[in-house]
Short mmCIF file of C-alpha atoms in Angstrom, two decimals:
data_model
loop_
_atom_site.label_atom_id
_atom_site.label_comp_id
_atom_site.label_asym_id
_atom_site.label_seq_id
_atom_site.Cartn_x
_atom_site.Cartn_y
_atom_site.Cartn_z
CA MET A 1 -3.59 -1.74 -9.45
CA ARG A 2 -1.22 0.42 -7.55
CA VAL A 3 0.68 3.47 -8.74
CA GLU A 4 3.62 4.64 -6.68
CA ILE A 5 4.76 8.20 -7.29
CA TRP A 6 8.18 9.30 -6.13
CA SER A 7 8.35 13.05 -5.81
CA ASP A 8 9.75 15.95 -3.83
CA ILE A 9 7.76 18.91 -2.61
CA ALA A 10 10.54 21.17 -3.92
CA CYS A 11 10.16 19.75 -7.46
CA PRO A 12 8.10 21.86 -9.89
CA TRP A 13 7.60 18.97 -12.34
CA CYS A 14 6.31 16.81 -9.50
CA TYR A 15 3.71 19.47 -8.70
CA ILE A 16 2.72 19.81 -12.34
CA GLY A 17 3.17 16.11 -13.14
CA LYS A 18 0.80 15.16 -10.34
CA ALA A 19 -1.97 17.18 -12.02
CA ARG A 20 -1.16 15.61 -15.39
CA PHE A 21 -1.18 12.12 -13.90
CA GLU A 22 -4.52 12.81 -12.25
CA ALA A 23 -5.95 13.93 -15.59
CA GLY A 24 -4.69 10.69 -17.18
CA LEU A 25 -6.12 8.66 -14.31
CA ALA A 26 -9.49 10.41 -14.63
CA ALA A 27 -9.60 9.34 -18.28
CA PHE A 28 -8.74 5.72 -17.45
CA ALA A 29 -11.79 3.44 -17.51
CA HIS A 30 -10.66 1.35 -14.52
CA ARG A 31 -9.67 4.32 -12.36
CA ASP A 32 -11.67 2.89 -9.44
CA GLU A 33 -9.24 -0.02 -9.24
CA VAL A 34 -6.22 2.25 -8.88
CA GLU A 35 -4.61 3.00 -5.56
CA VAL A 36 -2.04 5.80 -5.46
CA VAL A 37 0.88 5.82 -3.01
CA HIS A 38 3.27 8.73 -2.71
CA ARG A 39 6.94 7.98 -2.08
CA SER A 40 9.71 10.17 -0.73
CA PHE A 41 12.54 11.55 -2.84
CA GLU A 42 14.78 14.44 -1.83
CA LEU A 43 16.27 16.39 -4.70
CA ASP A 44 18.62 18.28 -2.40
CA PRO A 45 19.12 16.34 0.84
CA LYS A 46 21.98 18.67 1.79
CA ALA A 47 19.81 21.80 1.74
CA PRO A 48 19.69 23.50 5.14
CA PRO A 49 16.52 22.72 7.15
CA ALA A 50 15.58 26.27 8.11
CA SER A 51 16.60 27.97 4.90
CA ASP A 52 15.74 31.48 3.79
CA VAL A 53 17.41 31.19 0.38
CA PRO A 54 15.09 32.37 -2.42
CA VAL A 55 14.65 29.77 -5.15
CA LEU A 56 15.67 32.35 -7.76
CA ASP A 57 19.02 32.88 -6.04
CA MET A 58 19.53 29.12 -5.76
CA LEU A 59 18.75 28.68 -9.47
CA ALA A 60 21.05 31.52 -10.52
CA ALA A 61 23.89 29.99 -8.50
CA LYS A 62 23.18 26.42 -9.59
CA TYR A 63 23.03 27.12 -13.33
CA GLY A 64 25.52 30.00 -13.27
CA VAL A 65 22.99 32.40 -14.79
CA SER A 66 21.80 35.89 -13.92
CA ARG A 67 18.83 36.46 -11.69
CA ALA A 68 16.89 37.72 -14.75
CA GLN A 69 17.66 34.51 -16.61
CA ALA A 70 16.55 32.47 -13.59
CA GLU A 71 13.31 34.43 -13.63
CA GLN A 72 12.81 33.58 -17.31
CA MET A 73 13.33 29.89 -16.59
CA GLU A 74 10.82 30.06 -13.80
CA ALA A 75 8.35 31.92 -16.04
CA ARG A 76 8.40 29.00 -18.47
CA VAL A 77 7.69 26.53 -15.67
CA ALA A 78 4.94 28.84 -14.39
CA ALA A 79 3.36 28.77 -17.87
CA ALA A 80 3.33 24.95 -17.80
CA ALA A 81 1.74 25.06 -14.34
CA ALA A 82 -0.90 27.50 -15.55
CA GLN A 83 -1.89 25.04 -18.30
CA GLU A 84 -2.82 22.62 -15.52
CA GLY A 85 -4.71 25.34 -13.66
CA LEU A 86 -2.00 25.60 -10.99
CA ASP A 87 -0.76 28.78 -9.35
CA TYR A 88 3.02 29.11 -9.35
CA ARG A 89 5.13 31.67 -7.53
CA SER A 90 8.83 32.14 -8.10
CA ASP A 91 9.41 34.07 -4.89
CA ARG A 92 9.38 30.89 -2.83
CA ILE A 93 12.14 29.59 -0.55
CA HIS A 94 14.52 26.72 -1.35
CA GLY A 95 15.06 24.39 1.59
CA ASN A 96 15.33 20.89 2.97
CA THR A 97 12.27 18.64 2.58
CA PHE A 98 13.19 15.75 4.88
CA ASP A 99 10.76 16.81 7.63
CA LEU A 100 8.00 17.18 5.05
CA HIS A 101 8.58 13.64 3.84
CA ARG A 102 8.53 12.35 7.43
CA LEU A 103 5.19 14.06 7.96
CA LEU A 104 3.87 12.57 4.71
CA HIS A 105 4.56 9.12 6.14
CA LEU A 106 2.65 10.07 9.28
CA GLY A 107 -0.10 11.24 6.94
CA ALA A 108 -0.09 7.84 5.22
CA ALA A 109 -0.55 6.13 8.59
CA HIS A 110 -3.72 8.19 8.99
CA GLY A 111 -4.97 7.86 5.43
CA ARG A 112 -4.28 11.59 4.88
CA GLN A 113 -1.11 11.42 2.80
CA GLU A 114 -2.57 12.82 -0.38
CA ALA A 115 -4.34 15.69 1.40
CA LEU A 116 -1.07 16.64 3.10
CA LEU A 117 0.98 16.41 -0.09
CA ASP A 118 -1.50 18.70 -1.86
CA ALA A 119 -1.30 21.11 1.08
CA PHE A 120 2.50 21.11 0.92
CA TYR A 121 2.55 21.69 -2.83
CA ARG A 122 0.02 24.50 -2.55
CA ALA A 123 1.88 26.15 0.34
CA ASN A 124 5.17 25.96 -1.53
CA PHE A 125 4.28 26.73 -5.13
CA ALA A 126 1.02 28.70 -4.93
CA GLU A 127 1.61 30.55 -1.66
CA ALA A 128 5.41 30.63 -1.26
CA ARG A 129 5.12 29.84 2.44
CA PRO A 130 8.31 29.11 4.44
CA LEU A 131 8.27 25.31 4.75
CA GLY A 132 11.40 25.38 6.89
CA ASP A 133 9.26 26.74 9.72
CA PRO A 134 7.99 23.89 11.94
CA ALA A 135 4.97 26.01 12.94
CA VAL A 136 3.94 26.25 9.28
CA LEU A 137 4.40 22.48 8.84
CA ALA A 138 2.32 21.81 11.95
CA GLU A 139 -0.45 24.09 10.71
CA LEU A 140 -0.52 22.41 7.29
CA ALA A 141 -0.42 18.90 8.77
CA THR A 142 -3.23 19.47 11.24
CA GLY A 143 -5.19 21.29 8.53
CA ALA A 144 -4.87 18.12 6.41
CA GLY A 145 -6.45 16.11 9.22
CA LEU A 146 -3.45 14.77 11.13
CA PRO A 147 -3.66 14.67 14.94
CA ALA A 148 -1.83 17.67 16.41
CA ASP A 149 -0.09 15.66 19.14
CA GLU A 150 1.36 13.16 16.67
CA VAL A 151 2.46 15.96 14.33
CA ALA A 152 4.27 17.66 17.22
CA ARG A 153 5.91 14.38 18.20
CA VAL A 154 7.16 13.71 14.66
CA LEU A 155 8.47 17.26 14.26
CA ALA A 156 10.30 17.02 17.61
CA ASP A 157 11.90 13.64 16.87
CA PRO A 158 14.13 13.65 13.76
CA ASP A 159 14.15 9.84 13.76
CA ALA A 160 10.37 9.55 13.46
CA TYR A 161 9.57 8.07 10.02
CA ALA A 162 13.17 8.71 8.96
CA GLN A 163 13.60 5.03 8.12
CA GLU A 164 10.48 5.12 5.96
CA VAL A 165 11.82 8.10 4.00
CA ARG A 166 15.17 6.37 3.51
CA ALA A 167 13.48 3.14 2.44
CA ASP A 168 11.50 5.01 -0.23
CA GLU A 169 14.71 6.61 -1.48
CA ARG A 170 16.51 3.27 -1.60
CA ALA A 171 13.61 1.77 -3.53
CA ALA A 172 13.76 4.63 -6.04
CA ALA A 173 17.47 4.00 -6.56
CA GLU A 174 16.89 0.27 -7.01
CA LEU A 175 14.17 0.93 -9.56
CA GLY A 176 16.58 3.10 -11.47
CA ALA A 177 15.01 6.47 -10.77
CA THR A 178 17.54 9.29 -10.96
CA GLY A 179 15.01 12.12 -11.02
CA VAL A 180 11.43 12.85 -10.16
CA PRO A 181 8.54 12.64 -10.63
CA PHE A 182 8.85 8.90 -11.16
CA PHE A 183 5.69 6.84 -11.54
CA VAL A 184 5.64 3.06 -11.16
CA ILE A 185 2.56 0.96 -11.94
CA ASP A 186 2.44 -2.33 -10.03
CA ARG A 187 6.25 -2.35 -9.88
CA ARG A 188 6.08 -3.34 -13.52
CA TYR A 189 5.94 -0.15 -15.57
CA GLY A 190 7.95 2.95 -14.89
CA ILE A 191 7.16 6.39 -16.23
CA SER A 192 9.76 9.07 -15.77
CA GLY A 193 8.94 12.76 -15.69
CA GLY A 194 5.82 14.88 -15.83
CA GLN A 195 4.51 13.30 -19.04
CA PRO A 196 1.29 14.36 -20.78
CA ALA A 197 -1.93 12.98 -19.27
CA GLU A 198 -2.47 10.72 -22.28
CA VAL A 199 0.86 8.95 -21.66
CA PHE A 200 -0.29 8.09 -18.15
CA ARG A 201 -3.67 6.89 -19.39
CA GLN A 202 -2.05 4.61 -21.98
CA ALA A 203 0.38 3.17 -19.45
CA LEU A 204 -2.52 2.43 -17.09
CA GLU A 205 -4.42 0.72 -19.93
CA ARG A 206 -1.42 -1.41 -20.78
CA ALA A 207 -0.77 -2.44 -17.20
CA HIS A 208 -4.42 -3.28 -16.74
CA ALA A 209 -4.55 -5.39 -19.91
CA ASP A 210 -1.51 -7.43 -18.92
CA GLY A 211 -2.93 -8.60 -15.59
CA VAL A 212 -1.20 -11.03 -13.29
CA VAL A 213 1.03 -13.89 -14.41
CA GLU A 214 0.36 -16.87 -12.17
CA ILE A 215 3.58 -18.79 -11.76
CA VAL A 216 2.59 -21.06 -8.89
CA PRO A 217 -0.87 -22.61 -9.29
CA ALA A 218 -2.45 -24.27 -6.30
CA GLY A 219 -1.76 -27.77 -7.67
CA ASP A 220 -1.63 -30.06 -4.67
CA ALA A 221 -1.14 -27.10 -2.35
CA GLU A 222 -3.50 -26.45 0.44
CA VAL A 223 -6.18 -24.02 -0.47
CA CYS A 224 -9.72 -23.20 0.65
CA GLY A 225 -12.45 -22.29 -1.84
CA PRO A 226 -16.22 -21.90 -1.81
CA ASP A 227 -16.51 -25.71 -1.96
CA GLY A 228 -14.26 -26.29 1.05
CA CYS A 229 -10.63 -26.74 1.98
CA ALA A 230 -8.06 -29.21 0.72
CA VAL A 231 -7.21 -31.78 3.40
CA PRO A 232 -3.87 -33.66 3.37
CA GLY A 233 -4.24 -37.29 2.35
CA HIS A 234 -7.92 -36.82 1.68
CA MET B 1 8.16 -4.92 -3.52
CA ARG B 2 4.66 -5.51 -2.33
CA VAL B 3 2.96 -8.77 -1.53
CA GLU B 4 -0.82 -8.79 -1.32
CA ILE B 5 -2.35 -11.73 0.50
CA TRP B 6 -6.02 -12.52 0.04
CA SER B 7 -7.33 -14.60 2.90
CA ASP B 8 -10.25 -15.30 5.17
CA ILE B 9 -10.07 -15.62 8.93
CA ALA B 10 -12.20 -18.76 8.65
CA CYS B 11 -9.66 -20.42 6.30
CA PRO B 12 -7.28 -22.91 7.94
CA TRP B 13 -4.82 -22.83 5.03
CA CYS B 14 -4.71 -19.05 5.24
CA TYR B 15 -3.73 -19.31 8.91
CA ILE B 16 -1.10 -21.95 8.16
CA GLY B 17 -0.08 -20.43 4.82
CA LYS B 18 0.62 -17.08 6.50
CA ALA B 19 3.20 -18.77 8.74
CA ARG B 20 4.74 -20.56 5.75
CA PHE B 21 4.88 -17.33 3.76
CA GLU B 22 6.54 -15.57 6.69
CA ALA B 23 9.16 -18.33 6.87
CA GLY B 24 9.82 -17.90 3.15
CA LEU B 25 10.00 -14.14 3.55
CA ALA B 26 12.43 -14.47 6.47
CA ALA B 27 14.73 -16.51 4.20
CA PHE B 28 14.57 -13.92 1.41
CA ALA B 29 17.66 -11.73 1.26
CA HIS B 30 15.73 -8.56 0.36
CA ARG B 31 13.00 -9.03 2.96
CA ASP B 32 13.45 -5.44 4.15
CA GLU B 33 12.15 -4.21 0.80
CA VAL B 34 8.92 -6.19 1.08
CA GLU B 35 5.67 -4.63 2.19
CA VAL B 36 2.80 -7.00 2.98
CA VAL B 37 -0.84 -6.00 2.51
CA HIS B 38 -3.71 -8.24 3.57
CA ARG B 39 -6.80 -8.35 1.38
CA SER B 40 -10.33 -9.47 2.16
CA PHE B 41 -11.88 -12.67 0.84
CA GLU B 42 -14.98 -14.32 2.30
CA LEU B 43 -15.17 -18.06 1.80
CA ASP B 44 -18.79 -18.18 2.96
CA PRO B 45 -20.39 -14.75 2.58
CA LYS B 46 -23.82 -16.28 3.25
CA ALA B 47 -22.84 -17.59 6.70
CA PRO B 48 -25.01 -16.06 9.44
CA PRO B 49 -23.30 -13.18 11.32
CA ALA B 50 -23.96 -14.37 14.87
CA SER B 51 -23.54 -18.08 14.28
CA ASP B 52 -23.17 -20.76 16.92
CA VAL B 53 -22.66 -23.61 14.42
CA PRO B 54 -19.63 -25.73 15.34
CA VAL B 55 -17.14 -26.05 12.48
CA LEU B 56 -17.27 -29.84 12.83
CA ASP B 57 -21.03 -29.85 12.20
CA MET B 58 -20.59 -27.52 9.24
CA LEU B 59 -17.90 -29.78 7.77
CA ALA B 60 -19.95 -32.93 8.27
CA ALA B 61 -22.91 -31.33 6.50
CA LYS B 62 -20.81 -29.76 3.73
CA TYR B 63 -18.91 -32.92 2.79
CA GLY B 64 -21.70 -35.33 3.70
CA VAL B 65 -19.49 -37.19 6.17
CA SER B 66 -19.91 -38.31 9.75
CA ARG B 67 -18.84 -36.15 12.64
CA ALA B 68 -16.00 -38.64 13.32
CA GLN B 69 -14.78 -38.28 9.73
CA ALA B 70 -14.94 -34.49 10.03
CA GLU B 71 -12.81 -34.81 13.16
CA GLN B 72 -10.26 -36.88 11.24
CA MET B 73 -10.09 -34.26 8.50
CA GLU B 74 -9.57 -31.57 11.08
CA ALA B 75 -6.89 -33.61 12.80
CA ARG B 76 -4.86 -33.69 9.57
CA VAL B 77 -5.12 -29.91 9.25
CA ALA B 78 -4.17 -29.56 12.93
CA ALA B 79 -1.05 -31.66 12.25
CA ALA B 80 -0.07 -29.30 9.44
CA ALA B 81 -0.64 -26.33 11.76
CA ALA B 82 1.50 -27.95 14.46
CA GLN B 83 4.39 -28.22 11.97
CA GLU B 84 4.33 -24.41 11.80
CA GLY B 85 4.15 -24.14 15.58
CA LEU B 86 0.49 -23.09 15.49
CA ASP B 87 -2.21 -24.16 17.91
CA TYR B 88 -5.35 -25.44 16.23
CA ARG B 89 -8.69 -26.26 17.81
CA SER B 90 -11.51 -28.02 16.02
CA ASP B 91 -14.18 -26.95 18.51
CA ARG B 92 -14.40 -23.50 16.99
CA ILE B 93 -17.49 -21.80 15.53
CA HIS B 94 -18.24 -21.36 11.82
CA GLY B 95 -19.62 -17.93 11.01
CA ASN B 96 -19.63 -14.86 8.83
CA THR B 97 -16.37 -12.89 8.55
CA PHE B 98 -17.57 -9.69 6.87
CA ASP B 99 -17.33 -7.59 10.05
CA LEU B 100 -13.83 -8.95 10.69
CA HIS B 101 -12.73 -7.86 7.23
CA ARG B 102 -14.26 -4.41 7.76
CA LEU B 103 -12.28 -4.09 10.99
CA LEU B 104 -9.10 -5.23 9.22
CA HIS B 105 -9.51 -2.27 6.87
CA LEU B 106 -9.88 0.03 9.86
CA GLY B 107 -6.73 -1.63 11.19
CA ALA B 108 -4.93 -0.84 7.91
CA ALA B 109 -5.90 2.83 8.28
CA HIS B 110 -4.07 2.79 11.62
CA GLY B 111 -1.11 0.69 10.52
CA ARG B 112 -2.37 -2.17 12.74
CA GLN B 113 -3.78 -4.53 10.12
CA GLU B 114 -1.28 -7.32 10.62
CA ALA B 115 -1.56 -7.23 14.41
CA LEU B 116 -5.33 -7.47 14.14
CA LEU B 117 -5.26 -10.28 11.60
CA ASP B 118 -2.93 -12.28 13.84
CA ALA B 119 -5.26 -11.62 16.78
CA PHE B 120 -8.26 -12.82 14.75
CA TYR B 121 -6.46 -15.98 13.62
CA ARG B 122 -5.31 -16.75 17.13
CA ALA B 123 -8.76 -16.13 18.60
CA ASN B 124 -10.40 -18.34 15.98
CA PHE B 125 -7.98 -21.24 15.54
CA ALA B 126 -5.96 -21.35 18.77
CA GLU B 127 -8.65 -20.22 21.22
CA ALA B 128 -11.96 -21.04 19.46
CA ARG B 129 -13.47 -17.76 20.58
CA PRO B 130 -16.90 -16.72 19.22
CA LEU B 131 -16.04 -14.19 16.52
CA GLY B 132 -19.71 -13.55 15.84
CA ASP B 133 -19.84 -11.66 19.15
CA PRO B 134 -19.22 -7.91 18.58
CA ALA B 135 -17.87 -7.58 22.13
CA VAL B 136 -15.16 -10.15 21.32
CA LEU B 137 -14.31 -8.33 18.08
CA ALA B 138 -14.10 -5.01 19.94
CA GLU B 139 -11.81 -6.54 22.55
CA LEU B 140 -9.51 -8.02 19.92
CA ALA B 141 -9.45 -4.83 17.84
CA THR B 142 -8.63 -2.53 20.74
CA GLY B 143 -6.09 -5.09 21.98
CA ALA B 144 -4.40 -4.82 18.58
CA GLY B 145 -4.08 -1.06 19.05
CA LEU B 146 -7.15 0.31 17.29
CA PRO B 147 -8.97 3.27 18.90
CA ALA B 148 -12.02 2.01 20.84
CA ASP B 149 -14.33 4.76 19.56
CA GLU B 150 -13.55 4.02 15.92
CA VAL B 151 -13.94 0.26 16.48
CA ALA B 152 -17.37 0.86 18.01
CA ARG B 153 -18.36 3.10 15.12
CA VAL B 154 -17.32 0.52 12.50
CA LEU B 155 -19.10 -2.29 14.33
CA ALA B 156 -22.28 -0.19 14.60
CA ASP B 157 -22.29 0.85 10.93
CA PRO B 158 -22.45 -2.11 8.49
CA ASP B 159 -21.46 0.20 5.61
CA ALA B 160 -18.18 1.24 7.24
CA TYR B 161 -15.34 -0.18 5.11
CA ALA B 162 -17.86 -2.39 3.28
CA GLN B 163 -16.78 -0.90 -0.05
CA GLU B 164 -13.14 -1.67 0.75
CA VAL B 165 -13.98 -5.32 1.46
CA ARG B 166 -15.98 -5.59 -1.77
CA ALA B 167 -13.19 -3.91 -3.73
CA ASP B 168 -10.68 -6.48 -2.42
CA GLU B 169 -13.02 -9.29 -3.41
CA ARG B 170 -13.54 -7.86 -6.90
CA ALA B 171 -9.78 -7.54 -7.31
CA ALA B 172 -9.35 -11.19 -6.31
CA ALA B 173 -11.89 -12.24 -8.92
CA GLU B 174 -10.19 -10.12 -11.58
CA LEU B 175 -6.82 -11.65 -10.73
CA GLY B 176 -8.33 -15.10 -11.14
CA ALA B 177 -8.33 -16.18 -7.51
CA THR B 178 -11.03 -18.74 -6.80
CA GLY B 179 -9.70 -19.79 -3.41
CA VAL B 180 -7.45 -18.59 -0.64
CA PRO B 181 -4.81 -17.99 0.50
CA PHE B 182 -3.81 -16.19 -2.69
CA PHE B 183 -0.51 -14.32 -2.76
CA VAL B 184 0.35 -11.73 -5.40
CA ILE B 185 3.78 -10.15 -5.71
CA ASP B 186 3.75 -6.69 -7.30
CA ARG B 187 0.60 -7.64 -9.23
CA ARG B 188 2.91 -9.69 -11.39
CA TYR B 189 3.27 -13.12 -9.80
CA GLY B 190 0.46 -15.07 -8.23
CA ILE B 191 0.90 -17.94 -5.80
CA SER B 192 -2.15 -19.97 -4.95
CA GLY B 193 -2.50 -21.93 -1.72
CA GLY B 194 -0.46 -22.44 1.41
CA GLN B 195 2.70 -23.47 -0.42
CA PRO B 196 5.93 -24.50 1.31
CA ALA B 197 8.10 -21.62 2.56
CA GLU B 198 10.70 -22.34 -0.10
CA VAL B 199 8.17 -21.74 -2.89
CA PHE B 200 7.48 -18.30 -1.48
CA ARG B 201 11.18 -17.53 -1.14
CA GLN B 202 11.84 -18.52 -4.75
CA ALA B 203 8.92 -16.46 -6.04
CA LEU B 204 10.21 -13.43 -4.13
CA GLU B 205 13.70 -13.97 -5.59
CA ARG B 206 12.30 -14.16 -9.09
CA ALA B 207 10.15 -11.05 -8.71
CA HIS B 208 13.11 -9.17 -7.25
CA ALA B 209 15.45 -10.21 -10.06
CA ASP B 210 13.00 -9.08 -12.75
CA GLY B 211 12.74 -5.53 -11.47
CA VAL B 212 10.77 -2.81 -13.16
CA VAL B 213 10.35 -2.53 -16.92
CA GLU B 214 10.57 1.12 -17.83
CA ILE B 215 8.29 1.74 -20.78
CA VAL B 216 8.29 5.52 -20.73
CA PRO B 217 11.72 7.07 -20.22
CA ALA B 218 11.93 10.76 -19.38
CA GLY B 219 13.05 11.66 -22.91
CA ASP B 220 12.07 15.27 -23.42
CA ALA B 221 9.63 15.07 -20.52
CA GLU B 222 9.91 17.39 -17.65
CA VAL B 223 11.85 15.93 -14.80
CA CYS B 224 13.91 17.21 -11.87
CA GLY B 225 17.14 15.54 -10.79
CA PRO B 226 20.06 16.31 -8.52
CA ASP B 227 21.45 18.58 -11.23
CA GLY B 228 18.26 20.58 -11.61
CA CYS B 229 14.97 20.60 -13.46
CA ALA B 230 14.25 20.47 -17.17
CA VAL B 231 12.94 23.82 -18.41
CA PRO B 232 10.80 24.06 -21.58
CA GLY B 233 12.65 25.62 -24.48
CA HIS B 234 15.85 25.82 -22.49
#
């Protein structure tokens, strides 16, 4: 089974939803059969790359509320994060995440995607580090086990893994995702939002029970099995 | 969309079926959305690792036929291979493929799985090279772009990627595959055997048209979209 998770590093419910999903997965009997793939989704692709805009200012402007009201909103999200044992700081920076997604694809090529995503989430939400700074990205990526030379090459070349990020975003649109986190099990079941762990566990159970629908049996087709291979006209 | 292909390097219909699948994929309008993953399946896990048994002798013994009859059977398979533009030699060696599958998983970790699988097929079927020889495997793996030190480490350690090979084989059994090649689209549609290209194209069309079935909409769940994030009690 494969679960694809579309998310953005700037998305609080992706950060929290990932922990909830993992709790649901841990409670799923066939968890060892599950492979998790993280997909790119930018909530604000027009955000400036090297931003120094505080999230609270962005929220106040976006919702047309006071800074105090934005702080209250953030406090409620922080409380939800705390329930999952996650640190959450509201003094973080709002910025573009395209380079982060490109690096996550490099991470996938090295089998280190999940480690890097966790490092990005932690740096953003728990540590409020400036993720618009390429030096910070390089430090996080190498710390997650990516080769320093490849990280530098990807950061220097805006086309590196850009197609992969765009392909993920197209796929999300085709699957009907308008927000994140968006979870898809075997391209068959979609789960939208940071649902409770039990919702994820039940969806995994259902997908597992359904199994594969074989539409094209071997029939006369050419197949090899333990007893040998079919031979034409034999 | 994701297509998983279970196959064995020792399987003629996997070699031929891969070419037929690729022809079907090339004729599929949404081919750019398709990711292909190759999965391990051993047709003869008890075969000796460093075998020098000619395939023709193995076939004669397995089917209880003469060597001349085994050659006739192989000639029919070679004719099918030729129709796909593939060279096919019957003077190849029959042997164990476990180490090849372990290396294919290393290849996947480096994004070079397909290149390595093609190299293995070519070496086995078109060139009749002795794939029981670790030096040949190392040459093919590094030629396909894998780092020489990691290839040597995997070849020296029989446990390296062994779990991944076993997991693929368990998944095949759970999906009901008793022979290979076995193609699975999005864990939803199974196609058994080296079917004609058009069968693959049609199965891809059908899987694409069905799309994802969303069972858990966001509802009150916590989700972030272009217009912002849901906030509890807000």
